[in-house]
Each structure stands twice: as structure tokens, then as C-alpha cells.
PDB file of N, CA and C in Angstrom:
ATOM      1  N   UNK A   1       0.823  -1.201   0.000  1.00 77.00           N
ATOM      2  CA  UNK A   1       0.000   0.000   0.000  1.00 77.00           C
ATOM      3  C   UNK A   1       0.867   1.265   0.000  1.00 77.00           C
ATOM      4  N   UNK A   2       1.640   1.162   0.708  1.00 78.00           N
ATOM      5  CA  UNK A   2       2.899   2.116   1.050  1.00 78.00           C
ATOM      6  C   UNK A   2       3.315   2.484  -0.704  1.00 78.00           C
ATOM      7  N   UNK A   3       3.930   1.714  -1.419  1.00 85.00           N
ATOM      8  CA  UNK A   3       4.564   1.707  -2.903  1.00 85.00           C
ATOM      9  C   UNK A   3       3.049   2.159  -3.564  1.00 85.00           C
ATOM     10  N   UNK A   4       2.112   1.917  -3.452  1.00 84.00           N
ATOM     11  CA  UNK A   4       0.895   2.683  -4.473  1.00 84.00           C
ATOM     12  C   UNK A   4       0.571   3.961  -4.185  1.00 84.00           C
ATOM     13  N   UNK A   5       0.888   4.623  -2.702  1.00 82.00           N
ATOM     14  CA  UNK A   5       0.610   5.582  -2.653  1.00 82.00           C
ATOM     15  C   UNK A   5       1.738   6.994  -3.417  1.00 82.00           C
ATOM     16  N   UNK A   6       3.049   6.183  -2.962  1.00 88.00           N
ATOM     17  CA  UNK A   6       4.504   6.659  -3.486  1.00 88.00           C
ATOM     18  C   UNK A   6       4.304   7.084  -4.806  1.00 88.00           C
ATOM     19  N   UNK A   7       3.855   5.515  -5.167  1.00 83.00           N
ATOM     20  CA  UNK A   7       3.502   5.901  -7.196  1.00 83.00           C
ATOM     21  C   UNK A   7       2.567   6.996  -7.481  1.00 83.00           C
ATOM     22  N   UNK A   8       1.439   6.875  -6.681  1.00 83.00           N
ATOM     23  CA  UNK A   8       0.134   7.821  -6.466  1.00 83.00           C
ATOM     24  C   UNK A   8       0.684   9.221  -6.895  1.00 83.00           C
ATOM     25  N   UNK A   9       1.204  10.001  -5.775  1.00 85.00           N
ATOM     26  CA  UNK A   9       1.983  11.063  -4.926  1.00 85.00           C
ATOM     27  C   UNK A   9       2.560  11.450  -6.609  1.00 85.00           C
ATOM     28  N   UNK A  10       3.755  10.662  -6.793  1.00 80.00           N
ATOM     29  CA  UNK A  10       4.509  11.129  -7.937  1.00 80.00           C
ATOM     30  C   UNK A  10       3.772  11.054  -9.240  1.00 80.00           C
ATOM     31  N   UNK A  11       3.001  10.546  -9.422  1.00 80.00           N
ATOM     32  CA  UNK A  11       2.280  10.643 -11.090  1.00 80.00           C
ATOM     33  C   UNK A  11       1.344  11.552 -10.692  1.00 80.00           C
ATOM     34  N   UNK A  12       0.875  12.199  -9.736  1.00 80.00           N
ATOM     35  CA  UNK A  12       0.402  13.723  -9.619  1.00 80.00           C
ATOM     36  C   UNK A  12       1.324  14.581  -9.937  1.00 80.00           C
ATOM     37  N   UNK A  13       1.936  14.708  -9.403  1.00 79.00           N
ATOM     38  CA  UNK A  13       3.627  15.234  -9.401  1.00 79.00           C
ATOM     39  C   UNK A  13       3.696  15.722 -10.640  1.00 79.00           C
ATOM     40  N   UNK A  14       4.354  14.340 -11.545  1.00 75.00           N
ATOM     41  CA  UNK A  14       4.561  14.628 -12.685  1.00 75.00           C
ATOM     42  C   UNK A  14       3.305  14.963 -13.931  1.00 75.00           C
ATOM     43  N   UNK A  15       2.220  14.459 -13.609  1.00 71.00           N
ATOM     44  CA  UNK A  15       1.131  15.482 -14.656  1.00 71.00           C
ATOM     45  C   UNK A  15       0.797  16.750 -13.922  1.00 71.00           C
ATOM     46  N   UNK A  16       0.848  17.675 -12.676  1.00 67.00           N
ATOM     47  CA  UNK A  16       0.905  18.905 -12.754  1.00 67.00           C
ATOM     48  C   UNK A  16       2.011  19.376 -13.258  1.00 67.00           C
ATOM     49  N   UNK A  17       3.157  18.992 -13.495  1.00 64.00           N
ATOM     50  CA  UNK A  17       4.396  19.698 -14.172  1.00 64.00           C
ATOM     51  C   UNK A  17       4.447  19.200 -15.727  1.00 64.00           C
ATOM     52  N   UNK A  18       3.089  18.328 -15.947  1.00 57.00           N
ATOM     53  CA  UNK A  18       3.285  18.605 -17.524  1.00 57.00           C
ATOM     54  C   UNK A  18       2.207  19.716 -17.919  1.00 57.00           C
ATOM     55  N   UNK A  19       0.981  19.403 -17.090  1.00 56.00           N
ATOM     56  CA  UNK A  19       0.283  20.334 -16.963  1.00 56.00           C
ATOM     57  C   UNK A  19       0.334  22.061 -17.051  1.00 56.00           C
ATOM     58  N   UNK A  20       1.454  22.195 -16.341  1.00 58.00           N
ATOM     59  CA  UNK A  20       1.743  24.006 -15.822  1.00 58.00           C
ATOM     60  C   UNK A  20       3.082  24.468 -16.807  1.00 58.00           C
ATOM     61  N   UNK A  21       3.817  23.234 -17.101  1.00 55.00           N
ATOM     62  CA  UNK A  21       4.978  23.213 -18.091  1.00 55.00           C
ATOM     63  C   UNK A  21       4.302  23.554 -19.667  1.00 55.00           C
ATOM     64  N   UNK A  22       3.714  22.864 -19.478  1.00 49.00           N
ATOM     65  CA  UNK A  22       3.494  22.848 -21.256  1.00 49.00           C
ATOM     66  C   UNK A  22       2.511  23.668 -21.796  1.00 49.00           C
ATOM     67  N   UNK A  23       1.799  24.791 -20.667  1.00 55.00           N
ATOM     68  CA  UNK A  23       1.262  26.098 -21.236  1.00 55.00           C
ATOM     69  C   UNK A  23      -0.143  25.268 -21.306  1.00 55.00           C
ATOM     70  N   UNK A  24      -0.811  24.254 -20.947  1.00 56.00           N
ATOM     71  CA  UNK A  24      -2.453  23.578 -21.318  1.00 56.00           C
ATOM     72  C   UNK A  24      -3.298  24.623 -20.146  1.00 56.00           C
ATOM     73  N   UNK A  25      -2.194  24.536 -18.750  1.00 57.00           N
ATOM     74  CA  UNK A  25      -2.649  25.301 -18.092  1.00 57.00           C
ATOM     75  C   UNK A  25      -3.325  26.762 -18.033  1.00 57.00           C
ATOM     76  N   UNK A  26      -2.671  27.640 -18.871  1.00 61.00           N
ATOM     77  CA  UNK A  26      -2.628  28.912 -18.622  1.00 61.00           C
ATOM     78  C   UNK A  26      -4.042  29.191 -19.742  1.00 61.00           C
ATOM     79  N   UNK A  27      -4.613  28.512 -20.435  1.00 59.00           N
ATOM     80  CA  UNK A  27      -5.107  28.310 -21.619  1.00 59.00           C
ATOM     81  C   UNK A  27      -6.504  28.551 -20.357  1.00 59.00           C
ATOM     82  N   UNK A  28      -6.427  27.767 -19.457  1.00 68.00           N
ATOM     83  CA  UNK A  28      -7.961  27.164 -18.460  1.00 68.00           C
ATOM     84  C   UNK A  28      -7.764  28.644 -17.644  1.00 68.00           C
ATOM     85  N   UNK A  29      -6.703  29.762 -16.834  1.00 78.00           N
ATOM     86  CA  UNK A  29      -7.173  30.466 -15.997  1.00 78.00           C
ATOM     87  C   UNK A  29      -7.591  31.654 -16.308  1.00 78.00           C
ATOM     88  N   UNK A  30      -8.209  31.916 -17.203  1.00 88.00           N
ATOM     89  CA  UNK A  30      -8.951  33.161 -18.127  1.00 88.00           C
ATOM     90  C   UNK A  30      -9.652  33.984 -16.488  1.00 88.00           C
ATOM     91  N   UNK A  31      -9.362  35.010 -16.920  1.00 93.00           N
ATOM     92  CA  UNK A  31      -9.683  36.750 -15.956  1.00 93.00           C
ATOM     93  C   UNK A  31     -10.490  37.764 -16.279  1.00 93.00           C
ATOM     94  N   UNK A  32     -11.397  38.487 -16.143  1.00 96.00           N
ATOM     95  CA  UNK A  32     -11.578  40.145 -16.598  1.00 96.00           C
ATOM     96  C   UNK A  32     -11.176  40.926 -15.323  1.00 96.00           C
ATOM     97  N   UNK A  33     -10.056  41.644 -15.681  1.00 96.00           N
ATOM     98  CA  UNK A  33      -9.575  42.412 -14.586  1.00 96.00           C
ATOM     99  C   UNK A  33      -9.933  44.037 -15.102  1.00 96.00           C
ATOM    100  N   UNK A  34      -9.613  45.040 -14.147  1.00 97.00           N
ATOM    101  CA  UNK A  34      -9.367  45.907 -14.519  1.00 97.00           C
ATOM    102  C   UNK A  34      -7.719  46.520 -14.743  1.00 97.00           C
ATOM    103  N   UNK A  35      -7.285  47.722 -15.277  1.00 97.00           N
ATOM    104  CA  UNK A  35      -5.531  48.358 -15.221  1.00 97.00           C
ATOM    105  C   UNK A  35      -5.526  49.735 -15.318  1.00 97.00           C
ATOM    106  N   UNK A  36      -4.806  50.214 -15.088  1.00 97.00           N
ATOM    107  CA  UNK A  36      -4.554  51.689 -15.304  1.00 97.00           C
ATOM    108  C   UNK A  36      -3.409  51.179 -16.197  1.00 97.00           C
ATOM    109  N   UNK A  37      -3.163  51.404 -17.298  1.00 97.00           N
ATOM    110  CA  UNK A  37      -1.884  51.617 -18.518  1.00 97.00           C
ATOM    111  C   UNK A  37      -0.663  52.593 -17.732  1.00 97.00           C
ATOM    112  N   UNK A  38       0.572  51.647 -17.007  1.00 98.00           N
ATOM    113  CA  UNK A  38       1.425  52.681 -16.655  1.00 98.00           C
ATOM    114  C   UNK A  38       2.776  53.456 -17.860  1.00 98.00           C
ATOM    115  N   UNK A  39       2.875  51.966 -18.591  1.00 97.00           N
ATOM    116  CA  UNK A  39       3.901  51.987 -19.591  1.00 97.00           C
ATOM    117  C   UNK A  39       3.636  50.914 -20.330  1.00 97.00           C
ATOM    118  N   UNK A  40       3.911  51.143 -21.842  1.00 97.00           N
ATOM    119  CA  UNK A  40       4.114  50.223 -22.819  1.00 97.00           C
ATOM    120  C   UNK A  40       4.838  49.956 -23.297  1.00 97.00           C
ATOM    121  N   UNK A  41       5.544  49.098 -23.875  1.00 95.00           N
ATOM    122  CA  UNK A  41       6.939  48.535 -24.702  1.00 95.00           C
ATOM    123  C   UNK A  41       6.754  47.542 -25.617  1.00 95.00           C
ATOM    124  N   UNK A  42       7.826  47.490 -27.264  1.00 94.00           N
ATOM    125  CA  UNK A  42       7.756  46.376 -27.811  1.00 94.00           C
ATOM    126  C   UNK A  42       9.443  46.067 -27.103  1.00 94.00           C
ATOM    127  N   UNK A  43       9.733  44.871 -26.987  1.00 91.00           N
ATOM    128  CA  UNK A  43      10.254  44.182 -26.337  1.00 91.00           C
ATOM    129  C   UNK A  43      11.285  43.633 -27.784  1.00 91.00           C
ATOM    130  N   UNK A  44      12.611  43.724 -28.440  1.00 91.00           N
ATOM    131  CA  UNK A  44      12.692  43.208 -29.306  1.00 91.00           C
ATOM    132  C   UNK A  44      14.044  42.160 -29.217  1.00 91.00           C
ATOM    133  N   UNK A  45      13.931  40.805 -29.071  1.00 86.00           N
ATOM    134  CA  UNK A  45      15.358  40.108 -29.345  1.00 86.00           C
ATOM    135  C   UNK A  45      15.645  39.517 -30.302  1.00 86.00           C
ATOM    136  N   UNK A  46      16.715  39.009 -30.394  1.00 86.00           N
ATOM    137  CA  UNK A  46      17.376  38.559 -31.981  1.00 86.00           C
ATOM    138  C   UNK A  46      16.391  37.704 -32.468  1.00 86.00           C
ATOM    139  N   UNK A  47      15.193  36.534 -31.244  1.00 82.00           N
ATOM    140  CA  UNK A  47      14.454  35.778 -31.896  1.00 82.00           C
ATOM    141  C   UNK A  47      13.033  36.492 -32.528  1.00 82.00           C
ATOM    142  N   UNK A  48      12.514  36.833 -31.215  1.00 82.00           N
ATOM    143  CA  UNK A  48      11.762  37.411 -30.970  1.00 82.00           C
ATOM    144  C   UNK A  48      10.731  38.473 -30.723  1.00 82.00           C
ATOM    145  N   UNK A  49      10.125  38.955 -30.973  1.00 84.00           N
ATOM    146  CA  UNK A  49      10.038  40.281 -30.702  1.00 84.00           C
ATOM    147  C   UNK A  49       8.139  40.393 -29.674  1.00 84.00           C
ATOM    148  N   UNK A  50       8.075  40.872 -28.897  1.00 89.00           N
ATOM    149  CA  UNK A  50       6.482  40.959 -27.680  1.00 89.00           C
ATOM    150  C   UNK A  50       6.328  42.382 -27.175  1.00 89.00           C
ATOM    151  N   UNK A  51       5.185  42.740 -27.020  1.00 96.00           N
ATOM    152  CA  UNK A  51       4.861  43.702 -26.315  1.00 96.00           C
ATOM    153  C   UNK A  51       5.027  43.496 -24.955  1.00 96.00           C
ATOM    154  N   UNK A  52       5.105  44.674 -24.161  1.00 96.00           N
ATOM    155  CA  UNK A  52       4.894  44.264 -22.613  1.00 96.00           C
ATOM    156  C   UNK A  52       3.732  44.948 -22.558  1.00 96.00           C
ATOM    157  N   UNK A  53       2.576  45.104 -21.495  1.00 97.00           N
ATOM    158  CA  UNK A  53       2.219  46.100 -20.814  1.00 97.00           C
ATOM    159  C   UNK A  53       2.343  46.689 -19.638  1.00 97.00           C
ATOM    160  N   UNK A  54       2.693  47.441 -18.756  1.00 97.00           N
ATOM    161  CA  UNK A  54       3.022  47.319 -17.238  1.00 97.00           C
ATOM    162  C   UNK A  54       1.378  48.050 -16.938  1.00 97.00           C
ATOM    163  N   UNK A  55       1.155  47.443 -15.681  1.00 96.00           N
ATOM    164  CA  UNK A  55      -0.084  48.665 -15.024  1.00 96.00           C
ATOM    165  C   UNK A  55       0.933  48.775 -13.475  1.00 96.00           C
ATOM    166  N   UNK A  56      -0.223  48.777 -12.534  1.00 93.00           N
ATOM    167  CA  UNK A  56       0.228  49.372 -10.925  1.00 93.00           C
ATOM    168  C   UNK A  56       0.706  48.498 -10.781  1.00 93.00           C
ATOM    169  N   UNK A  57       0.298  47.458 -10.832  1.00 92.00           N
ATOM    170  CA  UNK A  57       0.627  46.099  -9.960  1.00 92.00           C
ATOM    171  C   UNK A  57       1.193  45.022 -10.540  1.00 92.00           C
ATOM    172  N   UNK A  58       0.941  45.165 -11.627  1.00 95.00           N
ATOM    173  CA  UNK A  58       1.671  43.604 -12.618  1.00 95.00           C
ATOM    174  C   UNK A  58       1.860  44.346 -14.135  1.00 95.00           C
ATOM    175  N   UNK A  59       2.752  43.224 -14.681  1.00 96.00           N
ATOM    176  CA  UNK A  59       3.210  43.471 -15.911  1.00 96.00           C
ATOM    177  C   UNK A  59       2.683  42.224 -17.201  1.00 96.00           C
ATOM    178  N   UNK A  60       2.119  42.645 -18.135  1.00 97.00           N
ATOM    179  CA  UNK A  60       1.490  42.192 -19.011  1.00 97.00           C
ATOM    180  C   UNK A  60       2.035  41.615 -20.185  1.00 97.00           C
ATOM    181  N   UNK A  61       1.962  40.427 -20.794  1.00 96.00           N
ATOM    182  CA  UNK A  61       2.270  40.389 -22.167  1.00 96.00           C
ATOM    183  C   UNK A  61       1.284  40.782 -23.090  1.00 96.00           C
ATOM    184  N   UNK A  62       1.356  41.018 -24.218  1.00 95.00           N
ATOM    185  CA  UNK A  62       0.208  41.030 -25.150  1.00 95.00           C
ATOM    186  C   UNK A  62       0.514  40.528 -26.746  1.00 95.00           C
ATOM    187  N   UNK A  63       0.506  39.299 -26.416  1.00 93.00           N
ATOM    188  CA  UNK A  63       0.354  38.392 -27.809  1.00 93.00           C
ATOM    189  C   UNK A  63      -0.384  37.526 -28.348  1.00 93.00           C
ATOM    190  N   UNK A  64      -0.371  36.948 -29.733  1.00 92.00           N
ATOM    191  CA  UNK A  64      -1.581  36.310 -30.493  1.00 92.00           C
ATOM    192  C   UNK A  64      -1.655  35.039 -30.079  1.00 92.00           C
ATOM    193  N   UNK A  65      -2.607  34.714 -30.118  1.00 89.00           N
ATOM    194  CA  UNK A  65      -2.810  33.492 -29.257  1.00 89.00           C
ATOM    195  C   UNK A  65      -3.826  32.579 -30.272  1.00 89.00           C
ATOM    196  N   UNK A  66      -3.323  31.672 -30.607  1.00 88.00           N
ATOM    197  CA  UNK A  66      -4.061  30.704 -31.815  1.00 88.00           C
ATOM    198  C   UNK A  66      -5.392  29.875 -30.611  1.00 88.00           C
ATOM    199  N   UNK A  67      -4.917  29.556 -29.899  1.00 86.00           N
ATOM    200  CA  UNK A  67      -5.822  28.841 -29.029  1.00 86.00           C
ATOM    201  C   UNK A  67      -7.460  29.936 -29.087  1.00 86.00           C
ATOM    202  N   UNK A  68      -6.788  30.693 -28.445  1.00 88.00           N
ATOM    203  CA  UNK A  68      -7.908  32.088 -27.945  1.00 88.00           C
ATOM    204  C   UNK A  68      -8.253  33.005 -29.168  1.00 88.00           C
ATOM    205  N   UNK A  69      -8.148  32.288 -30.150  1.00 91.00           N
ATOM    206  CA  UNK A  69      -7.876  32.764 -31.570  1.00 91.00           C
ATOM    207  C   UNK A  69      -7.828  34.564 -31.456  1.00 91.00           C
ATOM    208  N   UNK A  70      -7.029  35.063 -30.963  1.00 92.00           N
ATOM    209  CA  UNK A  70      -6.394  36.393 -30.942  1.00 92.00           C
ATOM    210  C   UNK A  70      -5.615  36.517 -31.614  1.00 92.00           C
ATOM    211  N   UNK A  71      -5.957  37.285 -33.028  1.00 94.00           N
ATOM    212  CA  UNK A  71      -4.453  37.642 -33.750  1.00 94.00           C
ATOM    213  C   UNK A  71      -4.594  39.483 -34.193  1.00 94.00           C
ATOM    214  N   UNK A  72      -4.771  39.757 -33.126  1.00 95.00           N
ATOM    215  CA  UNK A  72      -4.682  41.426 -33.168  1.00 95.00           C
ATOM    216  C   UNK A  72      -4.167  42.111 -31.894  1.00 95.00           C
ATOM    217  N   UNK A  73      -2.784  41.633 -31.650  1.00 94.00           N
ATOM    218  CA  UNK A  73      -1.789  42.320 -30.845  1.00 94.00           C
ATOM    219  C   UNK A  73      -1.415  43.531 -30.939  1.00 94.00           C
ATOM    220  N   UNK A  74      -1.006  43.720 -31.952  1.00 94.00           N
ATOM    221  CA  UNK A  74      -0.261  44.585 -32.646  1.00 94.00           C
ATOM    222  C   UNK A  74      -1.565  46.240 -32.969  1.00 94.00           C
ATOM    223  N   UNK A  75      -2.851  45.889 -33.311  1.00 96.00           N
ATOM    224  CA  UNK A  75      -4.068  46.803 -32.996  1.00 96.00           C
ATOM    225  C   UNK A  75      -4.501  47.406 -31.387  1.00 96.00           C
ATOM    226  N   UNK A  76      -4.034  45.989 -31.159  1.00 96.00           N
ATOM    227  CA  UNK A  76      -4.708  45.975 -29.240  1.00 96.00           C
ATOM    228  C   UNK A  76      -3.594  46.786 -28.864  1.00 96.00           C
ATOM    229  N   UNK A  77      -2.463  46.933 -28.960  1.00 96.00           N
ATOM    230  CA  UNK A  77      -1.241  47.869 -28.502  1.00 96.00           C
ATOM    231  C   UNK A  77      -1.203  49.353 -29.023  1.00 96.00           C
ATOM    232  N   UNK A  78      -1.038  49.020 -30.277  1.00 96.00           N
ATOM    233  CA  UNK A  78      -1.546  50.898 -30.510  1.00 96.00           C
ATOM    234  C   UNK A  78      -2.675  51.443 -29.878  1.00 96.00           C
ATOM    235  N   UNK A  79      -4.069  50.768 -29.268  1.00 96.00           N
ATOM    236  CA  UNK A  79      -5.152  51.501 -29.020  1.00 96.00           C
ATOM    237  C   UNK A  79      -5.215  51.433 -27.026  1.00 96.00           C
ATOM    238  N   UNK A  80      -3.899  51.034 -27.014  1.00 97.00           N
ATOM    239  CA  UNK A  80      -4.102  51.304 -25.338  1.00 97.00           C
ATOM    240  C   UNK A  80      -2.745  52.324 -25.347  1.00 97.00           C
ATOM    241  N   UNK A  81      -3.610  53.538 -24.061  1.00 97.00           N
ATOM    242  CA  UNK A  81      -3.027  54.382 -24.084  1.00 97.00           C
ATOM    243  C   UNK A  81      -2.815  54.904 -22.465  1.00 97.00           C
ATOM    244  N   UNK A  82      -1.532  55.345 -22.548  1.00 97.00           N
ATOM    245  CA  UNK A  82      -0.867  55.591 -20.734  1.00 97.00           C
ATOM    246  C   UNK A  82      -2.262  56.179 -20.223  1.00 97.00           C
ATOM    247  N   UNK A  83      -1.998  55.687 -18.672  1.00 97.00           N
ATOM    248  CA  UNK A  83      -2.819  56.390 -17.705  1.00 97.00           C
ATOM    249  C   UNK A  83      -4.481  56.172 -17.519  1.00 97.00           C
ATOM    250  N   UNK A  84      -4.477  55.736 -18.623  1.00 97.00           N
ATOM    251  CA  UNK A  84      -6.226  55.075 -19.379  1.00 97.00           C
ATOM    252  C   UNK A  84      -6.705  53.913 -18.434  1.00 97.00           C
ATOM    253  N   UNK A  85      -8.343  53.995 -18.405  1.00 97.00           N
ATOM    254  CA  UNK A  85      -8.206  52.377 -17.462  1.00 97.00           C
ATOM    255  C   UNK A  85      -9.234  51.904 -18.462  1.00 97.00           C
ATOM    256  N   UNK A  86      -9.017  50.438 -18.033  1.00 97.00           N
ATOM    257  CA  UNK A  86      -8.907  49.412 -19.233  1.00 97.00           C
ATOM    258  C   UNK A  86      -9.547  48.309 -18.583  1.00 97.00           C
ATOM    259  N   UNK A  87     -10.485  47.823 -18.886  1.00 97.00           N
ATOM    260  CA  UNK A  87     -11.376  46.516 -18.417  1.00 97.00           C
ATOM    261  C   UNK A  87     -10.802  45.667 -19.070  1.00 97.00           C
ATOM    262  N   UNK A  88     -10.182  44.631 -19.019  1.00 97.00           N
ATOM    263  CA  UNK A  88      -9.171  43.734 -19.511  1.00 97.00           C
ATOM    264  C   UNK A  88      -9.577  42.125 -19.742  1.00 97.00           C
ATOM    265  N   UNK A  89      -9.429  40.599 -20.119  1.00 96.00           N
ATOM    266  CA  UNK A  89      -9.473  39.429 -20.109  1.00 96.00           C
ATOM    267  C   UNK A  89      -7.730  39.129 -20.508  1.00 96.00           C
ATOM    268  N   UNK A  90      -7.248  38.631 -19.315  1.00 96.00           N
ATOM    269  CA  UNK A  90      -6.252  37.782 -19.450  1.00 96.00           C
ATOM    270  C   UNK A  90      -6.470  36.755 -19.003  1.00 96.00           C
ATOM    271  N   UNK A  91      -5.236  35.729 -19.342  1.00 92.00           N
ATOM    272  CA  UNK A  91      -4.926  34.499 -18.935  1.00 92.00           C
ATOM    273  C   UNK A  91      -3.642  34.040 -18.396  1.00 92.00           C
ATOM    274  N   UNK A  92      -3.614  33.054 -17.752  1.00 89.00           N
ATOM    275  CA  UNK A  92      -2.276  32.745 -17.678  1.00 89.00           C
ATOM    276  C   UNK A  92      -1.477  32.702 -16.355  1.00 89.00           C
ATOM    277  N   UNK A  93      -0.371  32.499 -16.156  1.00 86.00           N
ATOM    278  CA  UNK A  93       0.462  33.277 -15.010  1.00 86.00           C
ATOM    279  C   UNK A  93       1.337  34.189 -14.767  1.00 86.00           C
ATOM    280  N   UNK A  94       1.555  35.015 -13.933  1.00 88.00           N
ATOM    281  CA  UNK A  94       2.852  35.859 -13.802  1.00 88.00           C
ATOM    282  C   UNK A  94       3.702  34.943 -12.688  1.00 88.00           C
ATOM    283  N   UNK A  95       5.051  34.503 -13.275  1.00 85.00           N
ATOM    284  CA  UNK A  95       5.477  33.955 -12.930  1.00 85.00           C
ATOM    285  C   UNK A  95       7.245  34.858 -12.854  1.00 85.00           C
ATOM    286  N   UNK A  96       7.405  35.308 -12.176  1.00 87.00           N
ATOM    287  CA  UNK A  96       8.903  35.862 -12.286  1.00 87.00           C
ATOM    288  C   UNK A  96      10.165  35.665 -12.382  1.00 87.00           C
ATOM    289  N   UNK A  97      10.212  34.206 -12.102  1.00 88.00           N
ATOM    290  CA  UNK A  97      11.475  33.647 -11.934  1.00 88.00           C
ATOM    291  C   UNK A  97      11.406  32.634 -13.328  1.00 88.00           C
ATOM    292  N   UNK A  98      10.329  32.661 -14.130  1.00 84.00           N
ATOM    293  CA  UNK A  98      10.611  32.500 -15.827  1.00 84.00           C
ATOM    294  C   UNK A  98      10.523  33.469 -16.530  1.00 84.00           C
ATOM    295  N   UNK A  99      10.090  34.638 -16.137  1.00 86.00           N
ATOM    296  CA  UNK A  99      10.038  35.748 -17.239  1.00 86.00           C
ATOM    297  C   UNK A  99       8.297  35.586 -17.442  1.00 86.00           C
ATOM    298  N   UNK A 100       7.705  34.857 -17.209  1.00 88.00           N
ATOM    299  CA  UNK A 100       6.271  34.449 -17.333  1.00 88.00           C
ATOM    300  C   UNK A 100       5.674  35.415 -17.455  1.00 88.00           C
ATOM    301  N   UNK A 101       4.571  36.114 -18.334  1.00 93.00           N
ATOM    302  CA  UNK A 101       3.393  37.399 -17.776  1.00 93.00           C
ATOM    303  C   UNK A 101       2.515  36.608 -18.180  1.00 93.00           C
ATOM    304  N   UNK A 102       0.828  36.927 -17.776  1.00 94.00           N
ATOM    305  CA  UNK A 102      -0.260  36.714 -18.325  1.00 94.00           C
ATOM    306  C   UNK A 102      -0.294  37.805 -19.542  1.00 94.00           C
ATOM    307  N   UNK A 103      -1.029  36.899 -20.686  1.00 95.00           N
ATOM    308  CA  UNK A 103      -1.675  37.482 -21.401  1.00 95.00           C
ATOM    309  C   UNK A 103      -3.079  38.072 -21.612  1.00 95.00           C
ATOM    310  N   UNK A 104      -2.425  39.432 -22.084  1.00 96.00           N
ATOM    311  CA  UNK A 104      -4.078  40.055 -22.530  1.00 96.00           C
ATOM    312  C   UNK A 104      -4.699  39.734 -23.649  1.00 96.00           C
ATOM    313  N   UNK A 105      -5.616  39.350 -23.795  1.00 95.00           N
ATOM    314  CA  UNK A 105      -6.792  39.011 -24.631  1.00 95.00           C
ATOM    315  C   UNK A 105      -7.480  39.958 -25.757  1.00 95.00           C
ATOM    316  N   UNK A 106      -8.001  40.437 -24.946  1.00 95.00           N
ATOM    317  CA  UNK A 106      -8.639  41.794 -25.265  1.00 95.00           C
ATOM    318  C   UNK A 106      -8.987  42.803 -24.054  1.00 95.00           C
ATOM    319  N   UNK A 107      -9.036  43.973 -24.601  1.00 96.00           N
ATOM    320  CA  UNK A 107      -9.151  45.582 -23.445  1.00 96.00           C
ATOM    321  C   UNK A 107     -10.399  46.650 -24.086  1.00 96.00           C
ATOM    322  N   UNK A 108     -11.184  46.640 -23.523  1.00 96.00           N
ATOM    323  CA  UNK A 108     -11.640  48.045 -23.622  1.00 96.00           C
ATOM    324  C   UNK A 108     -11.873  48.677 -22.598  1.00 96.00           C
ATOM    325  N   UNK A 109     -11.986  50.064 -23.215  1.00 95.00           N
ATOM    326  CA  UNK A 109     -11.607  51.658 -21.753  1.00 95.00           C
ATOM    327  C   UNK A 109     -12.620  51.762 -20.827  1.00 95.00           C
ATOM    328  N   UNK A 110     -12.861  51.348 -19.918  1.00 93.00           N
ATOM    329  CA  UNK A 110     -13.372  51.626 -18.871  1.00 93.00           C
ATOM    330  C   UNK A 110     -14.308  52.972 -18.925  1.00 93.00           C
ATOM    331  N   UNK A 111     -15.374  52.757 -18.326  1.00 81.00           N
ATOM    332  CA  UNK A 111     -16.041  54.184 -18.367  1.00 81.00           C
ATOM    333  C   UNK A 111     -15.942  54.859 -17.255  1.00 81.00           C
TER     334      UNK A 111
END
């Protein structure tokens, strides 16, 4: 009983870390938050290139997302503007010690 529970224990183990590893996760924790827009950035490396968004409290990615069939990043970034507040749907985690942000979805301005 002892060895089934062991096995038990660890094949949880290892499907939450395929789970949270392989991004299936971040797909399921969908949000509508609100933000105040503190700063925006495109982010550009030799591979890559992402928006950030920062608000008060957390920092944002904002990219296309085939799943969430979002492919208007690049619209959604020009039309958010500093200081603005923004009714928001992200997903995902902020995770800091990978570089991790949630993604935004879609934003419109708050009334």
C-alpha cells in the first residue's frame, strides 16, 4: 500500500508539471480584470520580438494566441493608451522567476 501511494503522490507530481509546463494550463485560468496603462513597450530580441504592458501592480504580455484565436496584438497595442483604465481578459500566469506574464486578450476603456 505504502509503494501505491509513493507511485500515487509522484504521477500527480509529474502530470501537474506537464500540466503548468506545457502552457495547457494557462489556456484554463482566463480573468476580466481591470488596469490603469502605466507603460508600454515592444520588447525586441534577436528571436523574438512581444509587447509588454506594465499597469500598478503587474506586468502584461500582449500576444496572439491561436488557441484564444487572438491575432490582433499589434491593434490591441496601438489603441491602449498611458494612464487610461482598461477593463481587460487575461490568462495565464505571472510567474517571475521565468520571465512568465499573463496574457491580454482583449481591453476596452473603462467608463
Amino acid at each position: 500500500m505504502k509503494n501505491f501511494v509513493t507511485a500515487l503522490i509522484a504521477a500527480v507530481i509529474v502530470m501537474l508539471g506537464v500540466f503548468v509546463f506545457s502552457g495547457i494550463g494557462n489556456y484554463l485560468n482566463e480573468q476580466e480584470i481591470t488596469i490603469v496603462v502605466k507603460h508600454k513597450e515592444r520588447v525586441i530580441s534577436e528571436e523574438t520580438s512581444k509587447y509588454l504592458v506594465w499597469s500598478e501592480d503587474e506586468t502584461f504580455e500582449n500576444r496572439d494566441s491561436l488557441i484564444k484565436g487572438k491575432f490582433n496584438s499589434s491593434d490591441l497595442y496601438g489603441k491602449l493608451e498611458k494612464d487610461h483604465t482598461y477593463k481587460c481578459k487575461v490568462y495565464g500566469w505571472r510567474v517571475q522567476f521565468f520571465s512568465w506574464y499573463r496574457n491580454i486578450i482583449e481591453c476596452k476603456e473603462a467608463e
